[in-house]
CSV table of C-alpha atoms and ligand atoms in Angstrom, one decimal:
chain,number,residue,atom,x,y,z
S,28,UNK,CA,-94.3,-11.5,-48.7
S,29,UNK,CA,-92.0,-12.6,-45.8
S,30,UNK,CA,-92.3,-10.9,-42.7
S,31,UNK,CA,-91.1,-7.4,-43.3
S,32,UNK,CA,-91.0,-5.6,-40.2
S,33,UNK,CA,-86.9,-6.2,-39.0
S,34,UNK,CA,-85.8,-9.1,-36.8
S,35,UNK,CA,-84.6,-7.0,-34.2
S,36,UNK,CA,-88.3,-5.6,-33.7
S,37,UNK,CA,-90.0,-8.7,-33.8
S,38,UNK,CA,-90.6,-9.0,-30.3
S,39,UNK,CA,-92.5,-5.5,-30.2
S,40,UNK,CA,-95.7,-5.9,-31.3
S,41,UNK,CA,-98.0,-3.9,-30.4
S,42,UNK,CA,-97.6,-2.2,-27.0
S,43,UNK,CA,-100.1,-3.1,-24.0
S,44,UNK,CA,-101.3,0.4,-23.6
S,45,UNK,CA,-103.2,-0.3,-27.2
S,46,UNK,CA,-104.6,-3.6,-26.7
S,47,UNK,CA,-105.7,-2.1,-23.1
S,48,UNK,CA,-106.9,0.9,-24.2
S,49,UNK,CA,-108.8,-0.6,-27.2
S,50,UNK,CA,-110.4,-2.9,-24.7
S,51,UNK,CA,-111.9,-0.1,-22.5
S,52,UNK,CA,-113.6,1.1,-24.9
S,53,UNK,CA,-115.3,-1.9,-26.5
S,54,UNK,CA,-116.1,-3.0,-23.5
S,55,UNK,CA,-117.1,0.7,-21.5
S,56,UNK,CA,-114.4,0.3,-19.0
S,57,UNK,CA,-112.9,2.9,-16.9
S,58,UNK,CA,-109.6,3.2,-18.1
S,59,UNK,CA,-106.9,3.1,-15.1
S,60,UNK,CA,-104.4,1.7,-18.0
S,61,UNK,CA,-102.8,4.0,-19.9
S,62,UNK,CA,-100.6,7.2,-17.8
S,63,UNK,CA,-102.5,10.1,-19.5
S,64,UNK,CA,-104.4,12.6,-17.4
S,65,UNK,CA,-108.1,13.8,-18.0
S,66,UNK,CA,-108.0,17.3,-17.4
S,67,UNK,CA,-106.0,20.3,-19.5
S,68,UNK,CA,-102.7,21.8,-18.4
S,69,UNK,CA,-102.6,25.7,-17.2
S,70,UNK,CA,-105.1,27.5,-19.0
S,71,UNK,CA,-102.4,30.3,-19.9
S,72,UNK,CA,-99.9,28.2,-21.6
S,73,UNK,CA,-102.5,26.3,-23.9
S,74,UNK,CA,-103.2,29.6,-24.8
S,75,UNK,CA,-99.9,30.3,-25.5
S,76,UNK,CA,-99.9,27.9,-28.2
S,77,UNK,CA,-103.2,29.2,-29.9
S,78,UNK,CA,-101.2,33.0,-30.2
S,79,UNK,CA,-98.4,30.9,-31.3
S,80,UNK,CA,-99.5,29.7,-34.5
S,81,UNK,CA,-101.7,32.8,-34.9
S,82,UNK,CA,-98.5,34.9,-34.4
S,83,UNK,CA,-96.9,32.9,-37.3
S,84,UNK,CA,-94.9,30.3,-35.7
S,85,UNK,CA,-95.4,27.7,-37.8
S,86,UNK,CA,-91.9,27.0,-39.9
S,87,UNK,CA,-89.0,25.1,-39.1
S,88,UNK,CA,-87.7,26.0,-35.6
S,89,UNK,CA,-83.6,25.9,-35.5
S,90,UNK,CA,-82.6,22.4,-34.9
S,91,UNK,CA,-81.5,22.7,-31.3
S,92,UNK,CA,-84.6,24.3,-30.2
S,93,UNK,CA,-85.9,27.6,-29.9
S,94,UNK,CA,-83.7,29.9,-27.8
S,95,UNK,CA,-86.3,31.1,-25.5
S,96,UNK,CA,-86.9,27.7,-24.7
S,97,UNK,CA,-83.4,26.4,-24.3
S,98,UNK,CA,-83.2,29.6,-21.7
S,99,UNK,CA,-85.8,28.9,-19.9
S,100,UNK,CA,-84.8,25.3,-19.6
S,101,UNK,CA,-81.3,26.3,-18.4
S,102,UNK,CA,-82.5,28.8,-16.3
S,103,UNK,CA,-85.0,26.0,-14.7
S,104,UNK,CA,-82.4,23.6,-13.8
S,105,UNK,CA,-80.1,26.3,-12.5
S,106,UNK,CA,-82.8,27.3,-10.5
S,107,UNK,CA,-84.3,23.9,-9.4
S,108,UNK,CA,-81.1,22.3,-8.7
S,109,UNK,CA,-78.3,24.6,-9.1
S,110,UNK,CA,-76.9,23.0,-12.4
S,111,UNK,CA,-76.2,24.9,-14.7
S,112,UNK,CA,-76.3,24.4,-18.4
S,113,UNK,CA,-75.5,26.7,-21.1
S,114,UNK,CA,-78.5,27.2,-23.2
S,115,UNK,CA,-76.2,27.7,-26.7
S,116,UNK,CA,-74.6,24.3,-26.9
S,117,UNK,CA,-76.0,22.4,-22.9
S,118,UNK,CA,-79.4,22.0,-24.0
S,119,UNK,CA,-81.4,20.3,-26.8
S,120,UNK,CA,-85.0,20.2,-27.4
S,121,UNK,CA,-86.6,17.1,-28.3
S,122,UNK,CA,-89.7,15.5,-29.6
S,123,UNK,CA,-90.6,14.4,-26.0
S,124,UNK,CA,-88.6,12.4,-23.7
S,125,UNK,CA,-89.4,9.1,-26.0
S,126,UNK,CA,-87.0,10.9,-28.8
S,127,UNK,CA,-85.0,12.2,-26.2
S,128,UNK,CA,-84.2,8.4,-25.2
S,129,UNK,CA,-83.8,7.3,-28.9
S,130,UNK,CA,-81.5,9.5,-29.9
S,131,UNK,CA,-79.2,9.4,-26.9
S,132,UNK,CA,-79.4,5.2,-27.2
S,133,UNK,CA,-79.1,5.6,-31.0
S,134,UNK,CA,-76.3,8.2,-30.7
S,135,UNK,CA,-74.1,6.6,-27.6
S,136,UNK,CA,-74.6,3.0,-27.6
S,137,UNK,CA,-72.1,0.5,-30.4
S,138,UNK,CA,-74.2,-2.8,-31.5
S,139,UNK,CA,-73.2,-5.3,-28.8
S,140,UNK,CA,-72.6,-2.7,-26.2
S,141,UNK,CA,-74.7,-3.4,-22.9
S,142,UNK,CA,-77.0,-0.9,-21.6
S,143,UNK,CA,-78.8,-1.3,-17.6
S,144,UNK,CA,-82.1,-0.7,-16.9
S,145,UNK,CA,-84.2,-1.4,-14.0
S,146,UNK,CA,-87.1,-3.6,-14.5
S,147,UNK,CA,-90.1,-3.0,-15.1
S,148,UNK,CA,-88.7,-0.1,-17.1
S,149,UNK,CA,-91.0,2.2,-19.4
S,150,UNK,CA,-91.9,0.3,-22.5
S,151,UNK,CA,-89.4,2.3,-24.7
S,152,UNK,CA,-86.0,1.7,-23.5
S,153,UNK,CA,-86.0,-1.7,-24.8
S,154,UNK,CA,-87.3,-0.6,-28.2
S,155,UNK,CA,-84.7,2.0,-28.5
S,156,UNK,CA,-81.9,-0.4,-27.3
S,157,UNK,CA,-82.9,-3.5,-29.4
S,158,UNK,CA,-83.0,-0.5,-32.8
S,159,UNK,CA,-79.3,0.2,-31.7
S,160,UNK,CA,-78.1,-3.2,-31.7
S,161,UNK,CA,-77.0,-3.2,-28.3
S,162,UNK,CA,-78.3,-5.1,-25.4
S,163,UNK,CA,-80.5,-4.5,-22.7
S,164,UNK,CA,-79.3,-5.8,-18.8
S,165,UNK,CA,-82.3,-5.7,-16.7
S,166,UNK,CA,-81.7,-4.9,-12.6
S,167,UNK,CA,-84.8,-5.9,-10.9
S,168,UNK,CA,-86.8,-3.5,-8.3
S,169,UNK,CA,-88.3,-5.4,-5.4
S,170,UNK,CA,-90.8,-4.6,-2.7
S,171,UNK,CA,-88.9,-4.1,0.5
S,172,UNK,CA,-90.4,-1.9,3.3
S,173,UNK,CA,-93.4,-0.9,1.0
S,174,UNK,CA,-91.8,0.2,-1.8
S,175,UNK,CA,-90.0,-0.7,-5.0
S,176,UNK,CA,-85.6,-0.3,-4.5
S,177,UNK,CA,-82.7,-2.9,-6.1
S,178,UNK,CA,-80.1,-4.7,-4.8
S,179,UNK,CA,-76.4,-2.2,-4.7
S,180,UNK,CA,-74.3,-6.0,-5.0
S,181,UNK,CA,-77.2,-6.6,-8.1
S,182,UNK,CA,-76.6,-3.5,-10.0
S,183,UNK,CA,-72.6,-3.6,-9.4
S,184,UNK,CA,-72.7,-7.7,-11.0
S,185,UNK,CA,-74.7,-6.3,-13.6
S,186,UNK,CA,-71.9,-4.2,-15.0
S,187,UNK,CA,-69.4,-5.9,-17.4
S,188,UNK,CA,-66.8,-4.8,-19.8
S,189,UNK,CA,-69.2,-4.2,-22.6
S,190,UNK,CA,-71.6,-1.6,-20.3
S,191,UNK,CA,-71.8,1.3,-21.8
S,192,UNK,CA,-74.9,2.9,-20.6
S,193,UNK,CA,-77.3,2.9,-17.4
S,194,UNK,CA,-80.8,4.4,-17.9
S,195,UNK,CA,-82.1,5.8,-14.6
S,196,UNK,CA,-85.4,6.7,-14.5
S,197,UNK,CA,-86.9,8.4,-11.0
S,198,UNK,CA,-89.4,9.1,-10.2
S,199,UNK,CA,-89.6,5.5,-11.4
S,200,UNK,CA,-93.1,4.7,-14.2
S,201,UNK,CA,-93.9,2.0,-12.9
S,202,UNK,CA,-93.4,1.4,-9.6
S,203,UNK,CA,-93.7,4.9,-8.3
S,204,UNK,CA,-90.2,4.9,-6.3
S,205,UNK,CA,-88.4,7.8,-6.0
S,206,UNK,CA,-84.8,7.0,-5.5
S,207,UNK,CA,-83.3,8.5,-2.3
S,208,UNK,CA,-79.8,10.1,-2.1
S,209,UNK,CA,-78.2,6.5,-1.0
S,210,UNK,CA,-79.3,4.5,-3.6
S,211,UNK,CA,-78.3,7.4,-6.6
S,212,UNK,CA,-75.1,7.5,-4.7
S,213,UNK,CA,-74.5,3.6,-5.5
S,214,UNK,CA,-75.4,4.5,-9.2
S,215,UNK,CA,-73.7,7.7,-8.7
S,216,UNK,CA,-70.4,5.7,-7.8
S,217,UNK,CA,-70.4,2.8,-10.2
S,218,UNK,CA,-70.7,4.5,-13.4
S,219,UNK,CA,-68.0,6.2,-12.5
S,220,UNK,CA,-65.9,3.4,-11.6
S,221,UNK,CA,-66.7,1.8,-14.4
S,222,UNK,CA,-66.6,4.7,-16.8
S,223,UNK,CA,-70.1,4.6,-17.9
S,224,UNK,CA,-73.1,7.0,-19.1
S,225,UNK,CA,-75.7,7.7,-17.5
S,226,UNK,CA,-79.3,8.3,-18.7
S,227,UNK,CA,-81.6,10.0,-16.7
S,228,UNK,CA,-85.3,10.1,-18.0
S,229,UNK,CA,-86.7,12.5,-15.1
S,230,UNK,CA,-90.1,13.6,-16.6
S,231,UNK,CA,-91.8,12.8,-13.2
S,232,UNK,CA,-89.4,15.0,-11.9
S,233,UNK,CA,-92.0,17.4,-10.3
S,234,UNK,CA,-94.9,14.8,-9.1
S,235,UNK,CA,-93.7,13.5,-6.0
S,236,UNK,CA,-95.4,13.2,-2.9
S,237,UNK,CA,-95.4,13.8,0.9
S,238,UNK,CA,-92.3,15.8,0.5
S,239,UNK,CA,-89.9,14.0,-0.8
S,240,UNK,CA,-87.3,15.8,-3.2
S,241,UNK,CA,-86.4,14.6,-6.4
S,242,UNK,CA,-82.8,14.4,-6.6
S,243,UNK,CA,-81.0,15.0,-10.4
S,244,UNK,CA,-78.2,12.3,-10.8
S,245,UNK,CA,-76.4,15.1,-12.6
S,246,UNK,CA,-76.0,16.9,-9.2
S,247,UNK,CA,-73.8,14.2,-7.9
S,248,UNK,CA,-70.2,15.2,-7.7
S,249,UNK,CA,-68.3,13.7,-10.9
S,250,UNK,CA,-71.9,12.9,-12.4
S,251,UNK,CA,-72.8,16.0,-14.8
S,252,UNK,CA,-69.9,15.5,-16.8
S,253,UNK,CA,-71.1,12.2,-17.6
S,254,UNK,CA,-75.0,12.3,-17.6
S,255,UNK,CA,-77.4,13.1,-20.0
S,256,UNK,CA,-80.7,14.4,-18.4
S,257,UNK,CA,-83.9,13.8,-20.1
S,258,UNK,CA,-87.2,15.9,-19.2
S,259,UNK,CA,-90.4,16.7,-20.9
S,260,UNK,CA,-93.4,19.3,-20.5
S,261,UNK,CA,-95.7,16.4,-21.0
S,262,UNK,CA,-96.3,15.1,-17.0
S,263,UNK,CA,-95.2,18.2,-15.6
S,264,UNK,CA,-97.6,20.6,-17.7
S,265,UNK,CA,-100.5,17.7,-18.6
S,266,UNK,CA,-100.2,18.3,-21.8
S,267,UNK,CA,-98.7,14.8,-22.7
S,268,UNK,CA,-99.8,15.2,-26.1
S,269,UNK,CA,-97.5,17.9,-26.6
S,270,UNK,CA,-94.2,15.7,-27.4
S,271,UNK,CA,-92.2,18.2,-26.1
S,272,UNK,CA,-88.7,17.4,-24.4
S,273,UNK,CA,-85.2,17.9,-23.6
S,274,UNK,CA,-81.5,16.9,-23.1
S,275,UNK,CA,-79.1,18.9,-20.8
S,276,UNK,CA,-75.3,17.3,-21.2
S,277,UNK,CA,-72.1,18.8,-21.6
S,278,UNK,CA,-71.6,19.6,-25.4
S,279,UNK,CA,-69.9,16.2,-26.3
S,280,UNK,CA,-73.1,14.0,-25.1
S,281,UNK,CA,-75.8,16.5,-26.5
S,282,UNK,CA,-73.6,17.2,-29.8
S,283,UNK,CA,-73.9,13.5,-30.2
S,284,UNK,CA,-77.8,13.0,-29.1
S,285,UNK,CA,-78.5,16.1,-31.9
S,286,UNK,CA,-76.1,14.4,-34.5
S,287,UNK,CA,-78.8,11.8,-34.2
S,288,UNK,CA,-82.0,13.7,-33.4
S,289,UNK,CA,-81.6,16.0,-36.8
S,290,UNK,CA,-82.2,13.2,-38.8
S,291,UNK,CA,-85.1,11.2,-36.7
S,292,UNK,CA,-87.1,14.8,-36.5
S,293,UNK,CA,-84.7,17.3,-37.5
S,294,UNK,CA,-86.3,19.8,-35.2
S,295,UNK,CA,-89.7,19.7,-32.6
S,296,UNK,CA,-93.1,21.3,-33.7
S,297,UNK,CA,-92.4,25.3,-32.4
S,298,UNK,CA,-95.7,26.4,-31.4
S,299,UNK,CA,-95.6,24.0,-28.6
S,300,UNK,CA,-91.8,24.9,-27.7
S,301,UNK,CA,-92.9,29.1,-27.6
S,302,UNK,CA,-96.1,27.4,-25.2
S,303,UNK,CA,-94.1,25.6,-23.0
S,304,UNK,CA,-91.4,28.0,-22.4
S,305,UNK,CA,-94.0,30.0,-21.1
S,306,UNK,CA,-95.1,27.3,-18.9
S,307,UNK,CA,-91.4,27.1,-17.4
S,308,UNK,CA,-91.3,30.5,-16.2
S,309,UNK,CA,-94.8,31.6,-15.1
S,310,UNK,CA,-96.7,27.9,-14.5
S,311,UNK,CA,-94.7,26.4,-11.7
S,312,UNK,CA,-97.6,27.5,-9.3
S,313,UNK,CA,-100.0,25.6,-11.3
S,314,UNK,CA,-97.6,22.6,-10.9
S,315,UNK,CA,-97.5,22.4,-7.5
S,316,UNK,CA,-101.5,22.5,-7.3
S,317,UNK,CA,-101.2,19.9,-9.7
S,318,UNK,CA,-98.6,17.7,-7.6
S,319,UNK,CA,-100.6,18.0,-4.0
S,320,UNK,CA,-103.4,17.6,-5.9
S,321,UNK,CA,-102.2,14.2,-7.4
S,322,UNK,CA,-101.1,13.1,-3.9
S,323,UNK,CA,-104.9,13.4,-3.1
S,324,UNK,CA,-105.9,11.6,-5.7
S,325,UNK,CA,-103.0,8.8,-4.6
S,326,UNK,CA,-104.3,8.3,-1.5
S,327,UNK,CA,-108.2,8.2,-2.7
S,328,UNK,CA,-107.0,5.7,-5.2
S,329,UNK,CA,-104.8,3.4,-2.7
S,330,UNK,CA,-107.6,3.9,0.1
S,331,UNK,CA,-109.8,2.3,-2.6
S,332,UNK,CA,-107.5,-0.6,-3.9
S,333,UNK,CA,-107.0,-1.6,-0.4
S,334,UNK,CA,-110.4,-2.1,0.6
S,335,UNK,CA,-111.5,-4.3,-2.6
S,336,UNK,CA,-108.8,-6.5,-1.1
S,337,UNK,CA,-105.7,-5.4,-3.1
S,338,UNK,CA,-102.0,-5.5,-1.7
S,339,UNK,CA,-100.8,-1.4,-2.3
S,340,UNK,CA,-97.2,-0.2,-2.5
S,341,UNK,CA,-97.5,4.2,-1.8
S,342,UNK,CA,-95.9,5.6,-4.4
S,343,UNK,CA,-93.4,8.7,-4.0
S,344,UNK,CA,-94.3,9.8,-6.8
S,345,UNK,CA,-95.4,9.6,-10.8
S,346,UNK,CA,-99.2,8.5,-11.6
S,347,UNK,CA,-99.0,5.1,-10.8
S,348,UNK,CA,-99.9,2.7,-7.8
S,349,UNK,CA,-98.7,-0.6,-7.7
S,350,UNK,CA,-100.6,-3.3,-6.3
S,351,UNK,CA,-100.0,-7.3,-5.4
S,352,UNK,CA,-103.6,-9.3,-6.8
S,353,UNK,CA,-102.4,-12.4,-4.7
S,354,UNK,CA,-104.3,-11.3,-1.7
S,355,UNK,CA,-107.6,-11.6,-4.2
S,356,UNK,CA,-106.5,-15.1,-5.2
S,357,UNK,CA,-105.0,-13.9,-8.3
S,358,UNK,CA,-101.2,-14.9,-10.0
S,359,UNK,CA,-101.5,-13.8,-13.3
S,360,UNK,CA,-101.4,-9.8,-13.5
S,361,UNK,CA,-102.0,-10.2,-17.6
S,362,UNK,CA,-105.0,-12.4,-16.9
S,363,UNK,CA,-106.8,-11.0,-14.5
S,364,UNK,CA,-106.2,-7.7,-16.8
S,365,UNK,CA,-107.5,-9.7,-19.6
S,366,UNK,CA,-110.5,-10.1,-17.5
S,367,UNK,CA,-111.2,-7.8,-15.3
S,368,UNK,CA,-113.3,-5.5,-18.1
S,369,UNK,CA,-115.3,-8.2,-17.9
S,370,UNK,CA,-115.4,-8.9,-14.1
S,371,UNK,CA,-115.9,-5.3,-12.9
S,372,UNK,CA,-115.5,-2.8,-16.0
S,373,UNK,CA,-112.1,-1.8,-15.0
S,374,UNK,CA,-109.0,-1.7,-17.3
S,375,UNK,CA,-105.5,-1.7,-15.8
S,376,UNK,CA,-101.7,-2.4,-17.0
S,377,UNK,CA,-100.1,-5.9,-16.3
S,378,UNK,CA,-96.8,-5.0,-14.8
S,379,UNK,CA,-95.5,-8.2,-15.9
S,380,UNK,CA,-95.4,-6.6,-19.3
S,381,UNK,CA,-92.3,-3.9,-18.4
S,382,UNK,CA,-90.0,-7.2,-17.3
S,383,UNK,CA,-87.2,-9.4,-19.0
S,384,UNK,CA,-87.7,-11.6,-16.4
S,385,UNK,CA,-92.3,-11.6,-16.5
S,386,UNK,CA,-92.3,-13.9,-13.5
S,387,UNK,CA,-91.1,-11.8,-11.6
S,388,UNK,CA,-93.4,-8.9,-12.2
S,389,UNK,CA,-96.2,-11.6,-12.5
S,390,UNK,CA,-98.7,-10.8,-9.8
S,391,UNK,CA,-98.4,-7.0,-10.0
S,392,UNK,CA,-100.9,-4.9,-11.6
S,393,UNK,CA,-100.6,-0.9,-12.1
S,394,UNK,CA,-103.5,1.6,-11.6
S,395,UNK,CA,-103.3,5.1,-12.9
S,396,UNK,CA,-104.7,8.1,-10.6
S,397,UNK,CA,-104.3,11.2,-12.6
S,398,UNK,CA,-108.0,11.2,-13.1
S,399,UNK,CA,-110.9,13.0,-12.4
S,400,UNK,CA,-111.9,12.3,-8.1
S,401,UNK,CA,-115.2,10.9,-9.8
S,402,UNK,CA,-113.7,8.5,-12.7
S,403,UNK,CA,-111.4,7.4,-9.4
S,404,UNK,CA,-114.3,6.6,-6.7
S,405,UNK,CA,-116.8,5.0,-9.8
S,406,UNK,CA,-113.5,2.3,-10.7
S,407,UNK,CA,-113.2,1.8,-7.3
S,408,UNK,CA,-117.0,1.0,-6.1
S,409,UNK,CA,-116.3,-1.5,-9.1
S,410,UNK,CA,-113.6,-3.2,-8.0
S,411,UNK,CA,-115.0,-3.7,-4.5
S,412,UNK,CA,-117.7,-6.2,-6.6
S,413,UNK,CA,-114.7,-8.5,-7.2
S,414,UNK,CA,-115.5,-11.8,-6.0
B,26,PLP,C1,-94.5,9.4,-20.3
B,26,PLP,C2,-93.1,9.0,-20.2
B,26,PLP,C3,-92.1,9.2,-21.1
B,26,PLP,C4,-92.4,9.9,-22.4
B,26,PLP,O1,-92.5,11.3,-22.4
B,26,PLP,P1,-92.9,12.1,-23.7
B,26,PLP,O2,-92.4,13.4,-23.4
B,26,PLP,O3,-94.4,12.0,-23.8
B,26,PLP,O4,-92.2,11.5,-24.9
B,26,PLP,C5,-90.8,8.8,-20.9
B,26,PLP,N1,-90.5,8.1,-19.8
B,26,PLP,C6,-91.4,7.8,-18.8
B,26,PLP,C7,-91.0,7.1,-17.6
B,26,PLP,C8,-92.7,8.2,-19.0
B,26,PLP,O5,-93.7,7.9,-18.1
């Protein structure tokens, strides 16, 4: 047979977290790889979902979402950030944020359209653009003062007649920036100079550290109209397993996101969506434990990194540290990752592998913290045997 997967998917094989993943374990490695943490979410909630399925929820929720959980979505970003959405019509649940992102690719972006992302972008928005036909723009993030930002003159060249779409994603997997009120205020302003949509994929929205705020794009004036926010219970709850998600827009965007959704998923499994508006309204407590809690294990982590010899950008937030291998003697990111299972039984992510342009991304490598203290100290002592 001749190849049968499509030409437009060619170039995704399978995705680094697998080949990573599959090599920690044949090899016994600690797995800093892959963004999943390694303890459950609030006790209360999983529960939730147990009574859920007990109770009888286990039939086709409406397509939308349940209405508790639209509600308690609205009434979180009312309360969060003073936007308001109306739960009948505002708000679409979603088989995480990954379908979230399909469907509003899939349901706003014409083959040949041009879509902007910031490089290294999560492994799915290429995916989703390159199954729509249209064509990913990549804006690179550089280091500058510690952490990873991009270039206002950059982004604004990167916008032609045929940009449709910019996919903003902050707190940013994988560099750990959390964009600051100037630099959503250059975004804020072009797209709508240019007349474009903006897709916010905000699931690190509440894991951000030493106080800085997460700041929707939506609350930019001029911006909700044309925004369509993407969450997910997965980060903020630790239940990433869970695939559950949403989309606030106005009713044009999200009627056209759940044109598509109803025929990728139809609906999202309800005994999570009854769990996870639980989590919404009573949980937010065990959240914030989580968050200062994850800032601990940050600074263990990049403490750690630093002293095996590692260059470390501080992330603002997310689960992720960036580091630079140069000062080790390392340029290749994906071979030293390759190797370093074998070299100190440690597995971490290439960050080359998020880029369109893989040099430039070529001597960083990403390290996950959301892990017990003890699995963080053990990968460390092992790193420091690096030659
Ligand atoms: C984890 C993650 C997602 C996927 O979220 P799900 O709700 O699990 O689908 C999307 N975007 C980023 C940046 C992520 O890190």
């Amino acid at each position: 047979m001749t190849e049968p997967l499509v030409s437009r998917m060619r170039a995704f094989g399978t995705t680094i977290f697998a080949e990573m993943s599959a090599l920690a374990v044949r090899t016994g490695s600690i797995n800093l790889g892959q963004g999943f943490p390694d303890t459950d979410g609030p006790a209360a909630m999983l529960d939730r979902a147990v009574e859920a399925i007990a109770a009888g929820a286990n039939q086709y929720p409406p397509g939308p979402g349940v209405p508790d959980l639209r509600h308690a979505v609205s009434e979180h970003r009312s309360a969060h950030y003073g936007l308001d959405y109306d739960p009948d019509g505002e708000v679409l649940v979603t088989v995480g944020a990954t379908e979230a992102i399909a469907a509003s690719v899939l349901a706003l972006c014409e083959a040949g359209d041009e879509v902007i992302a910031f490089e290294p972008y999560y492994d799915s928005y290429a995916a989703s653009i390159a199954l729509s036909g249209a064509r990913l723009v990549a804006v690179t993030l550089r280091p500058a003062d510690g952490r990873f930002t991009f270039d206002p003159d950059e982004l604004r060249a990167a916008v032609t007649p045929r940009t449709r779409a910019i996919l903003v994603n902050s707190p940013h997997n994988p560099t750990g920036t959390v964009f600051t009120r100037a630099e959503l205020a250059v975004i804020a302003e072009l797209c709508q100079e240019r007349d474009l949509i903006a897709i916010t994929d905000e699931v690190y929205e509440h894991l951000t550290f030493d106080g800085v705020e997460h700041i929707p794009l939506a609350t930019f004036p001029g911006m909700r109209e044309r925004t369509v926010m993407i969450s997910s219970a997965g980060k903020t709850f630790s239940v990433t397993g869970w695939k559950t998600g949403w989309v606030c827009a106005p009713p044009p965007l999200v009627g056209a996101v759940q044109t598509v959704k109803q025929f990728l998923t139809f609906t999202a499994s309800a005994p999570w969506q009854l769990a996870v508006t639980y989590g919404l309204r009573h949980e937010l407590d065990w959240v914030a434990a989580l968050r200062s809690g994850l800032q601990d294990k940050r600074d263990r982590l990049m403490e750690g990194l630093t002293s095996a010899g590692f260059e470390v950008f501080r992330p603002s937030g997310t689960y992720f540290v960036q580091t630079d291998i140069r000062p080790l003697g390392f340029t290749d990111g994906l071979e030293l990752t390759r190797k370093l299972p074998a070299l100190a039984g440690v597995v971490a992510i290439p960050t080359q592998v998020f880029y369109d342009h893989p040099e430039r991304g070529a001597h960083f490598v990403r390290f996950a913290f959301c892990k017990k203290d003890e699995v963080i100290d053990e990968a460390v002592a092992r790193l420091k045997r690096l030659p």
